[in-house]
CSV table of C-alpha atoms in Angstrom, one decimal:
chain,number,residue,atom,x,y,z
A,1,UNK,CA,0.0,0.0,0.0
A,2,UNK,CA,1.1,3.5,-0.3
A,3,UNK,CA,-1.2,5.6,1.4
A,4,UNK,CA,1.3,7.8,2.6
A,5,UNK,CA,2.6,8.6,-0.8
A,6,UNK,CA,3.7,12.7,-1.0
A,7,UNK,CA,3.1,12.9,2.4
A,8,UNK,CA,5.3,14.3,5.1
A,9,UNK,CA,5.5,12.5,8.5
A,10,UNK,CA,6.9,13.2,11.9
A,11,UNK,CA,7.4,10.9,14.6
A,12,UNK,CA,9.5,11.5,17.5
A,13,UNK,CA,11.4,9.1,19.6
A,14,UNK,CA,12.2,7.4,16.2
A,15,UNK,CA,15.4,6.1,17.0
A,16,UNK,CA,14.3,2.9,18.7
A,17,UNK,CA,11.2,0.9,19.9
A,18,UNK,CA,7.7,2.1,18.9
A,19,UNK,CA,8.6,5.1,17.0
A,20,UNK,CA,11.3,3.5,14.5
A,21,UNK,CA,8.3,0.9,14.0
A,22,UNK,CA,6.0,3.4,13.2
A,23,UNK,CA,8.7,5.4,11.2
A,24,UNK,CA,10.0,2.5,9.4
A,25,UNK,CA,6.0,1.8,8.0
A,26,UNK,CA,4.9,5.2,7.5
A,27,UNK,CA,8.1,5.1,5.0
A,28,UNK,CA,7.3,1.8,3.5
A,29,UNK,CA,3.8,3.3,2.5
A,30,UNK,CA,5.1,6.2,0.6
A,31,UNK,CA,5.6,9.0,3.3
A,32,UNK,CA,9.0,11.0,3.6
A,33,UNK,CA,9.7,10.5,7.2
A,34,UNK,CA,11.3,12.8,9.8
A,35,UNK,CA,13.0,10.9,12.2
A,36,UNK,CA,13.2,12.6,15.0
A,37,UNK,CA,15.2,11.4,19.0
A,38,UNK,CA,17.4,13.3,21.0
A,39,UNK,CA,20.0,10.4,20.4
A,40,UNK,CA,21.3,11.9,17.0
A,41,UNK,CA,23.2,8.9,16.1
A,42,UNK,CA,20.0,6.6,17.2
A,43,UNK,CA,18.0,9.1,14.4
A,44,UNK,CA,20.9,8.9,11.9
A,45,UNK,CA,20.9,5.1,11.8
A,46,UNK,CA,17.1,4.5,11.7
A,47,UNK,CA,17.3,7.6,8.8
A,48,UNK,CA,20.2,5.5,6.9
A,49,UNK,CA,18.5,1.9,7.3
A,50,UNK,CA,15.1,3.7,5.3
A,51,UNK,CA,17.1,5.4,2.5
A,52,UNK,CA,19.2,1.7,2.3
A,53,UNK,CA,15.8,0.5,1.2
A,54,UNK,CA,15.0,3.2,-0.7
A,55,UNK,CA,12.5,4.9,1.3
A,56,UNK,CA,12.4,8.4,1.8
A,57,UNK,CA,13.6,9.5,5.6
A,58,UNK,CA,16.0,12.4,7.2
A,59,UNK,CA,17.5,11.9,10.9
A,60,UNK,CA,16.8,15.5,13.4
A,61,UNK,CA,18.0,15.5,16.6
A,62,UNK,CA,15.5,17.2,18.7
A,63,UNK,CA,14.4,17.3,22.8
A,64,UNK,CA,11.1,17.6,22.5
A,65,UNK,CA,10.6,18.9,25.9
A,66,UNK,CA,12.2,22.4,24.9
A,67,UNK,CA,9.5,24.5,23.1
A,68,UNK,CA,12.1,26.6,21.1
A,69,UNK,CA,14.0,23.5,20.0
A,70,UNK,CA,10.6,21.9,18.6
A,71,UNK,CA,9.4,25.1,17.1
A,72,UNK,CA,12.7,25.2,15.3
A,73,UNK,CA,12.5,21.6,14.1
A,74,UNK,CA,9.0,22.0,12.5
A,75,UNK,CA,9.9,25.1,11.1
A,76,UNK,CA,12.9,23.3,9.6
A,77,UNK,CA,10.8,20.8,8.1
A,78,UNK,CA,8.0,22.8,7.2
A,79,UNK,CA,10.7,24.9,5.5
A,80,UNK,CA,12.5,22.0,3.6
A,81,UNK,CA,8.9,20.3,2.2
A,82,UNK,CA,6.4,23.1,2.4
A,83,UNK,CA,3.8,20.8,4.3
A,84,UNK,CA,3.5,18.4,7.0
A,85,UNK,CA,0.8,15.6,6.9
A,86,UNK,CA,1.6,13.2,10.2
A,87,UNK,CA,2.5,14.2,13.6
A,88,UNK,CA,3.1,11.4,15.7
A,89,UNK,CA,4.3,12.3,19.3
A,90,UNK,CA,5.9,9.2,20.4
A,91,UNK,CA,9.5,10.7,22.5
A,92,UNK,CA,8.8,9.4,26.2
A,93,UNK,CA,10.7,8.5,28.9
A,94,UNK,CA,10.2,6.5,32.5
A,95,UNK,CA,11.5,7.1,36.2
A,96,UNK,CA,9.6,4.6,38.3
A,97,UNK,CA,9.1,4.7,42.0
A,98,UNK,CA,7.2,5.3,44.5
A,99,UNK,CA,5.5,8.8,45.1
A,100,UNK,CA,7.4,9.5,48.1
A,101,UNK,CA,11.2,8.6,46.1
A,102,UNK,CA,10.0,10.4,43.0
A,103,UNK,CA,12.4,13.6,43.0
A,104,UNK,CA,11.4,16.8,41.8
A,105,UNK,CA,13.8,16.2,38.8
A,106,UNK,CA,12.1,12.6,37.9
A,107,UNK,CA,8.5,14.0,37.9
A,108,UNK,CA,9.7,16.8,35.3
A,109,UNK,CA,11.5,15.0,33.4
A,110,UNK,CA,8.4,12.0,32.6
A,111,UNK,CA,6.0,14.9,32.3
A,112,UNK,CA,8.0,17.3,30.5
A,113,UNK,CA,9.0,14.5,27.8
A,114,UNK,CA,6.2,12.3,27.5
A,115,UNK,CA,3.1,15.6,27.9
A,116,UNK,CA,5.1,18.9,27.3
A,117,UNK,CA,6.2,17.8,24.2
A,118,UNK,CA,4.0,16.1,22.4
A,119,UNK,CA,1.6,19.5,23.6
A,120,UNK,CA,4.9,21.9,21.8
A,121,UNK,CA,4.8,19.7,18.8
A,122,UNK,CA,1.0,19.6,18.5
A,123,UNK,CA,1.3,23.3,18.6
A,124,UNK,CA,3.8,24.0,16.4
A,125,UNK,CA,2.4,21.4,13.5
A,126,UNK,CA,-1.2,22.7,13.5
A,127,UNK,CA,-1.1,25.9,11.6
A,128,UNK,CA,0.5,24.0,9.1
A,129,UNK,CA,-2.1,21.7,8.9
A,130,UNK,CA,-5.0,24.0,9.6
A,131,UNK,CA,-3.9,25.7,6.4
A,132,UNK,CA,-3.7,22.7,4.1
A,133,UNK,CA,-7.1,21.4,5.8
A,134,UNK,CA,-5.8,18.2,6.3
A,135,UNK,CA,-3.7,16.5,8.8
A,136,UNK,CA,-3.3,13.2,11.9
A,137,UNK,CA,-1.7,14.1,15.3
A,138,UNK,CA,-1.3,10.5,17.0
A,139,UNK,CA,0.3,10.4,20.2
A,140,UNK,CA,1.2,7.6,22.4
A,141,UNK,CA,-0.9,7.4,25.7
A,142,UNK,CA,0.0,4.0,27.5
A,143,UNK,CA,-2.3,1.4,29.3
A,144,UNK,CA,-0.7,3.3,32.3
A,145,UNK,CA,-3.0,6.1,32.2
A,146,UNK,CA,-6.1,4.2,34.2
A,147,UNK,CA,-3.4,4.1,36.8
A,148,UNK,CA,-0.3,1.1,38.1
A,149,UNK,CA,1.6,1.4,41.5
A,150,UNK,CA,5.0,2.7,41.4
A,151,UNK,CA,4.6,5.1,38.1
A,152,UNK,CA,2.3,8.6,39.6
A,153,UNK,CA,4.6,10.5,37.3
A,154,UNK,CA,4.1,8.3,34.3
A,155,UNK,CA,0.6,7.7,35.0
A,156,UNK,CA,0.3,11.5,35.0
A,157,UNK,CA,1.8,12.3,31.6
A,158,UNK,CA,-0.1,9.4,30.1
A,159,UNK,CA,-3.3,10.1,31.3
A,160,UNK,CA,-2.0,13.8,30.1
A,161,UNK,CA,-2.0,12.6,26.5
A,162,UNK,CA,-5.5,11.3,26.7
A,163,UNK,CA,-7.0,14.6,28.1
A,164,UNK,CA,-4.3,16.9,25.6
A,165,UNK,CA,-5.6,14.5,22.6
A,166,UNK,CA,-9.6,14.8,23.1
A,167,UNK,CA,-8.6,18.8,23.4
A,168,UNK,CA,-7.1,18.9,20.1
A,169,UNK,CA,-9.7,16.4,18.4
A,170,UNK,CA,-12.4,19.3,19.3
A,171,UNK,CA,-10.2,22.3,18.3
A,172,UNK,CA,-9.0,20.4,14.8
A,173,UNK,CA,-11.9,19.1,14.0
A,174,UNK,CA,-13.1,21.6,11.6
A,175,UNK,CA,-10.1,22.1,10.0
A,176,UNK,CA,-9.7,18.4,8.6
A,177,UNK,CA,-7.2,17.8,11.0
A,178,UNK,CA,-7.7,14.4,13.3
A,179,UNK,CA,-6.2,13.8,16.9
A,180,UNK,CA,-6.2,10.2,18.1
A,181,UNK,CA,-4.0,8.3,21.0
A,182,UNK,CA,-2.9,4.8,21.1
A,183,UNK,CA,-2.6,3.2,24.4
A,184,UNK,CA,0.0,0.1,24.0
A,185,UNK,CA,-0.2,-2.9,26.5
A,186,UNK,CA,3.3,-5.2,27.2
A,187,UNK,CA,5.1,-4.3,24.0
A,188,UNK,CA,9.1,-5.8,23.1
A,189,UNK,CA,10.4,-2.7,23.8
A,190,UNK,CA,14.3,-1.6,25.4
A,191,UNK,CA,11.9,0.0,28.2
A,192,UNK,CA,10.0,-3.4,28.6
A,193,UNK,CA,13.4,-5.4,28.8
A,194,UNK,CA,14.7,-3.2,31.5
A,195,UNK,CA,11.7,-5.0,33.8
A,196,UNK,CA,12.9,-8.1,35.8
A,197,UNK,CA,12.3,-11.2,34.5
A,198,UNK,CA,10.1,-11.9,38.0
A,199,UNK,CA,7.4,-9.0,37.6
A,200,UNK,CA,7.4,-9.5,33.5
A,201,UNK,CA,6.2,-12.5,34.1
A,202,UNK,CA,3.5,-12.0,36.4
A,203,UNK,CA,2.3,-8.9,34.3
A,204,UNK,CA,2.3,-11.3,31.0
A,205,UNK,CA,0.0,-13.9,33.2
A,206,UNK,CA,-2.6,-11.0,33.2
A,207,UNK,CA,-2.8,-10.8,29.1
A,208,UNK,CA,-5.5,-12.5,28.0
A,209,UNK,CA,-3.4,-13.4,24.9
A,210,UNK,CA,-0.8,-14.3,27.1
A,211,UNK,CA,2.3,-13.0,25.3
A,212,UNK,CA,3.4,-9.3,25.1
A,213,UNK,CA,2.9,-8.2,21.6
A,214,UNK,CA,5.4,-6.4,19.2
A,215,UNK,CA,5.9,-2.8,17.9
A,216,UNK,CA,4.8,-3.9,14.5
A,217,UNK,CA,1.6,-4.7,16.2
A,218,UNK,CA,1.6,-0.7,17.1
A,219,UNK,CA,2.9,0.6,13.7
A,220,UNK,CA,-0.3,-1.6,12.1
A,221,UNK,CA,-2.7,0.7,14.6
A,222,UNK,CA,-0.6,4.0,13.9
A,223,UNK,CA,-0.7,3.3,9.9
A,224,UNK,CA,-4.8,3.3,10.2
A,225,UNK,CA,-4.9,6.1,12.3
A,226,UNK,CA,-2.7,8.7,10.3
A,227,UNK,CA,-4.2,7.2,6.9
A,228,UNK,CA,-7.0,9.1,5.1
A,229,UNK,CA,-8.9,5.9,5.8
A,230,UNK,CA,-9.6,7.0,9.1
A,231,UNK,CA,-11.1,10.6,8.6
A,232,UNK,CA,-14.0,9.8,10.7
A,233,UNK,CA,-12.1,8.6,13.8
A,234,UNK,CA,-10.9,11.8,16.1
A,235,UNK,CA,-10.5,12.2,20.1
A,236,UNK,CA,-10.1,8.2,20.7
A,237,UNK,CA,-7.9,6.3,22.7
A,238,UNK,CA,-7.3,3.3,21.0
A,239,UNK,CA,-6.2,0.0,22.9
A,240,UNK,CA,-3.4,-2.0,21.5
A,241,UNK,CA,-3.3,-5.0,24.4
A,242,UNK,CA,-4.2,-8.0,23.9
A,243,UNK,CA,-7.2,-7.5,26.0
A,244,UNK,CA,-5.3,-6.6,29.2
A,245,UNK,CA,-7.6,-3.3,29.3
A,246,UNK,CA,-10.8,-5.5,29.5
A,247,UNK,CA,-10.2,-6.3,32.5
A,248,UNK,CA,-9.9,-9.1,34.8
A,249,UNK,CA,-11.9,-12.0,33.9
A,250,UNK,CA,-13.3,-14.9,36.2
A,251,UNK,CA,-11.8,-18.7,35.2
């Protein structure tokens, strides 16, 4: 399929995980891709593996968490294409503990990466789209945000996304311009393999699939999402989980 064909995409936290999934099939449908991480040679590497294949991609180092850095970025891009089609705000970061050991220093830093910025990027991509009429912000909420013991800050900024994206479906919404979330369960990700092997397992007996699932399984959701095909769709939070979201369930 190439669905994304002339477009112009933007995900951050593209050098690894979920967003160099998302990146890597955004690119594979047609879309020039700007990979964007605050690890430059993380965003050079994913940005040289795409144009190996062909694809269309170019690596930007960028912290999302400082407004004038992001403005700079989009106008950079904006500048270099003349429109931008995709925003997906996908940077984030974790410092677990509990409430009373979260310092001042980790509680800004998870809600100034994971909310802050996908809130500056948001901003500074929809003029753009508001005056092309057209445009998808995605951004990555987590199945976090309903609230988990040991993660207020993370819990915070994700349930953050979910109240910033439902804002931005109703102030878009004229304007052809769509603003969704995806919440991923237990994905294969370098911040899922940092867990211990001890509480991965007992949060995999909860799945009702019973495996974690893979950040292919999240690129496939984002693809929809940011596609025309999914015009109608604005302000949801959609579940990628394998079912651990439903619930527990009696056996």
């Amino acid at each position: 399929m190439e669905r994304y064909q002339g477009q112009v995409a933007l995900v951050t936290g593209a050098g690894q995980g979920l967003g160099r999934a998302i990146a890597e099939r955004l690119a594979e449908e047609g879309a020039h891709v700007a990979v964007a991480d605050v690890n430059g040679d993380a965003a050079a590497a994913q940005s040289k593996a795409l144009e190996h294949r062909g694809l269309a991609a170019s690596a930007h180092v960028v912290d999302v968490s400082s407004g004038p850095e992001v403005g700079a970025w989009i106008d950079s891009v904006f500048g270099q294409h003349g429109r931008i089609d995709v925003l997906v705000n996908n940077a984030g970061v974790i410092r677990d503990n509990r409430v009373e050991q979260i310092s001042d220093e980790d509680w800004h830093t998870v809600v100034d990466v994971n909310l802050t910025g996908a809130f500056y990027c948001s901003r500074a991509v929809l003029p753009h789209m508001r005056e092309q009429r057209y445009g998808r912000i995605l951004s990555m909420s987590s199945m976090s945000w309903r609230g988990n013991f040991g993660q207020v800050n993370y819990v915070a900024a994700k349930a953050g996304i979910v109240g910033l994206t439902r804002g931005l479906a109703l102030e878009a919404a004229r304007d052809g311009v769509t603003a969704n979330a995806i919440a991923p369960g237990l994905i294969e990700t370098p911040m899922l393999a940092s867990m211990n092997d001890k509480a991965r397992e007992k949060l995999i007996g909860k799945i009702p699939q019973r495996h974690t699932g893979d950040p292919t399984d999240i690129a496939e959701a984002a693809a929809f999402l940011c596609s025309r095909n999914a015009g109608y769709i604005t302000g949801v939070v959609l579940d990628v989980d394998g079912g651990i979201s439903i619930g527990s369930s009696i056996r």
